[in-house]
GROMACS .gro file of C-alpha atoms in nm:
model
   69
    1GLU     CA    1   0.000   0.000   0.000
    2SER     CA    2   0.274   0.245   0.096
    3LEU     CA    3   0.487   0.160  -0.208
    4LEU     CA    4   0.194   0.217  -0.441
    5SER     CA    5   0.116   0.559  -0.294
    6ASP     CA    6   0.484   0.657  -0.308
    7LEU     CA    7   0.511   0.556  -0.673
    8LEU     CA    8   0.191   0.740  -0.757
    9CYS     CA    9   0.324   1.054  -0.590
   10ILE     CA   10   0.653   1.025  -0.782
   11SER     CA   11   0.464   0.977  -1.110
   12VAL     CA   12   0.249   1.286  -1.055
   13THR     CA   13   0.555   1.490  -0.960
   14ALA     CA   14   0.743   1.370  -1.268
   15PHE     CA   15   0.445   1.459  -1.490
   16LEU     CA   16   0.431   1.811  -1.347
   17PHE     CA   17   0.807   1.835  -1.392
   18ILE     CA   18   0.769   1.741  -1.760
   19VAL     CA   19   0.507   2.012  -1.810
   20ALA     CA   20   0.720   2.278  -1.638
   21VAL     CA   21   1.036   2.191  -1.830
   22SER     CA   22   0.844   2.181  -2.159
   23LEU     CA   23   0.716   2.532  -2.096
   24THR     CA   24   1.067   2.649  -2.008
   25VAL     CA   25   1.219   2.501  -2.325
   26ALA     CA   26   0.938   2.650  -2.535
   27ALA     CA   27   0.997   2.994  -2.381
   28HIS     CA   28   1.369   2.979  -2.457
   29LEU     CA   29   1.307   2.860  -2.813
   30ARG     CA   30   1.079   3.159  -2.875
   31LYS     CA   31   1.368   3.398  -2.813
   32LYS     CA   32   1.540   3.523  -3.124
   33LYS     CA   33   1.892   3.478  -2.985
   34VAL     CA   34   1.884   3.099  -2.948
   35SER     CA   35   2.221   3.067  -3.121
   36GLN     CA   36   2.400   3.234  -2.830
   37ARG     CA   37   2.586   2.995  -2.605
   38PRO     CA   38   2.397   3.056  -2.275
   39GLN     CA   39   2.059   3.007  -2.446
   40PHE     CA   40   2.182   2.693  -2.619
   41LEU     CA   41   2.308   2.550  -2.288
   42LEU     CA   42   1.977   2.626  -2.114
   43ILE     CA   43   1.781   2.455  -2.392
   44THR     CA   44   2.012   2.152  -2.381
   45LEU     CA   45   1.977   2.132  -2.002
   46GLY     CA   46   1.599   2.159  -2.034
   47LEU     CA   47   1.590   1.877  -2.289
   48ALA     CA   48   1.804   1.658  -2.064
   49ASP     CA   49   1.569   1.729  -1.772
   50LEU     CA   50   1.276   1.647  -1.997
   51PHE     CA   51   1.430   1.311  -2.082
   52VAL     CA   52   1.483   1.231  -1.713
   53GLY     CA   53   1.122   1.324  -1.631
   54CYS     CA   54   0.987   1.107  -1.913
   55ALA     CA   55   1.204   0.812  -1.809
   56THR     CA   56   1.092   0.847  -1.447
   57THR     CA   57   0.728   0.857  -1.548
   58LEU     CA   58   0.761   0.549  -1.767
   59ILE     CA   59   0.947   0.350  -1.504
   60CYS     CA   60   0.700   0.440  -1.229
   61THR     CA   61   0.405   0.359  -1.454
   62TYR     CA   62   0.557   0.019  -1.532
   63VAL     CA   63   0.622  -0.057  -1.163
   64ILE     CA   64   0.270   0.051  -1.067
   65ALA     CA   65   0.121  -0.171  -1.340
   66GLU     CA   66   0.330  -0.469  -1.227
   67TYR     CA   67   0.249  -0.406  -0.862
   68ALA     CA   68  -0.124  -0.375  -0.927
   69ALA     CA   69  -0.136  -0.695  -1.135
   0.00000   0.00000   0.00000
Protein backbone atom coordinates (compact mmCIF):
# COMPACT_ATOMS: atom_id res chain seq x y z
CA GLU A 1 0.00 0.00 0.00
CA SER A 2 2.74 2.45 0.96
CA LEU A 3 4.87 1.60 -2.08
CA LEU A 4 1.94 2.17 -4.41
CA SER A 5 1.16 5.59 -2.94
CA ASP A 6 4.84 6.57 -3.08
CA LEU A 7 5.11 5.56 -6.73
CA LEU A 8 1.91 7.40 -7.57
CA CYS A 9 3.24 10.54 -5.90
CA ILE A 10 6.53 10.25 -7.82
CA SER A 11 4.64 9.77 -11.10
CA VAL A 12 2.49 12.86 -10.55
CA THR A 13 5.55 14.90 -9.60
CA ALA A 14 7.43 13.70 -12.68
CA PHE A 15 4.45 14.59 -14.90
CA LEU A 16 4.31 18.11 -13.47
CA PHE A 17 8.07 18.35 -13.92
CA ILE A 18 7.69 17.41 -17.60
CA VAL A 19 5.07 20.12 -18.10
CA ALA A 20 7.20 22.78 -16.38
CA VAL A 21 10.36 21.91 -18.30
CA SER A 22 8.44 21.81 -21.59
CA LEU A 23 7.16 25.32 -20.96
CA THR A 24 10.67 26.49 -20.08
CA VAL A 25 12.19 25.01 -23.25
CA ALA A 26 9.38 26.50 -25.35
CA ALA A 27 9.97 29.94 -23.81
CA HIS A 28 13.69 29.79 -24.57
CA LEU A 29 13.07 28.60 -28.13
CA ARG A 30 10.79 31.59 -28.75
CA LYS A 31 13.68 33.98 -28.13
CA LYS A 32 15.40 35.23 -31.24
CA LYS A 33 18.92 34.78 -29.85
CA VAL A 34 18.84 30.99 -29.48
CA SER A 35 22.21 30.67 -31.21
CA GLN A 36 24.00 32.34 -28.30
CA ARG A 37 25.86 29.95 -26.05
CA PRO A 38 23.97 30.56 -22.75
CA GLN A 39 20.59 30.07 -24.46
CA PHE A 40 21.82 26.93 -26.19
CA LEU A 41 23.08 25.50 -22.88
CA LEU A 42 19.77 26.26 -21.14
CA ILE A 43 17.81 24.55 -23.92
CA THR A 44 20.12 21.52 -23.81
CA LEU A 45 19.77 21.32 -20.02
CA GLY A 46 15.99 21.59 -20.34
CA LEU A 47 15.90 18.77 -22.89
CA ALA A 48 18.04 16.58 -20.64
CA ASP A 49 15.69 17.29 -17.72
CA LEU A 50 12.76 16.47 -19.97
CA PHE A 51 14.30 13.11 -20.82
CA VAL A 52 14.83 12.31 -17.13
CA GLY A 53 11.22 13.24 -16.31
CA CYS A 54 9.87 11.07 -19.13
CA ALA A 55 12.04 8.12 -18.09
CA THR A 56 10.92 8.47 -14.47
CA THR A 57 7.28 8.57 -15.48
CA LEU A 58 7.61 5.49 -17.67
CA ILE A 59 9.47 3.50 -15.04
CA CYS A 60 7.00 4.40 -12.29
CA THR A 61 4.05 3.59 -14.54
CA TYR A 62 5.57 0.19 -15.32
CA VAL A 63 6.22 -0.57 -11.63
CA ILE A 64 2.70 0.51 -10.67
CA ALA A 65 1.21 -1.71 -13.40
CA GLU A 66 3.30 -4.69 -12.27
CA TYR A 67 2.49 -4.06 -8.62
CA ALA A 68 -1.24 -3.75 -9.27
CA ALA A 69 -1.36 -6.95 -11.35
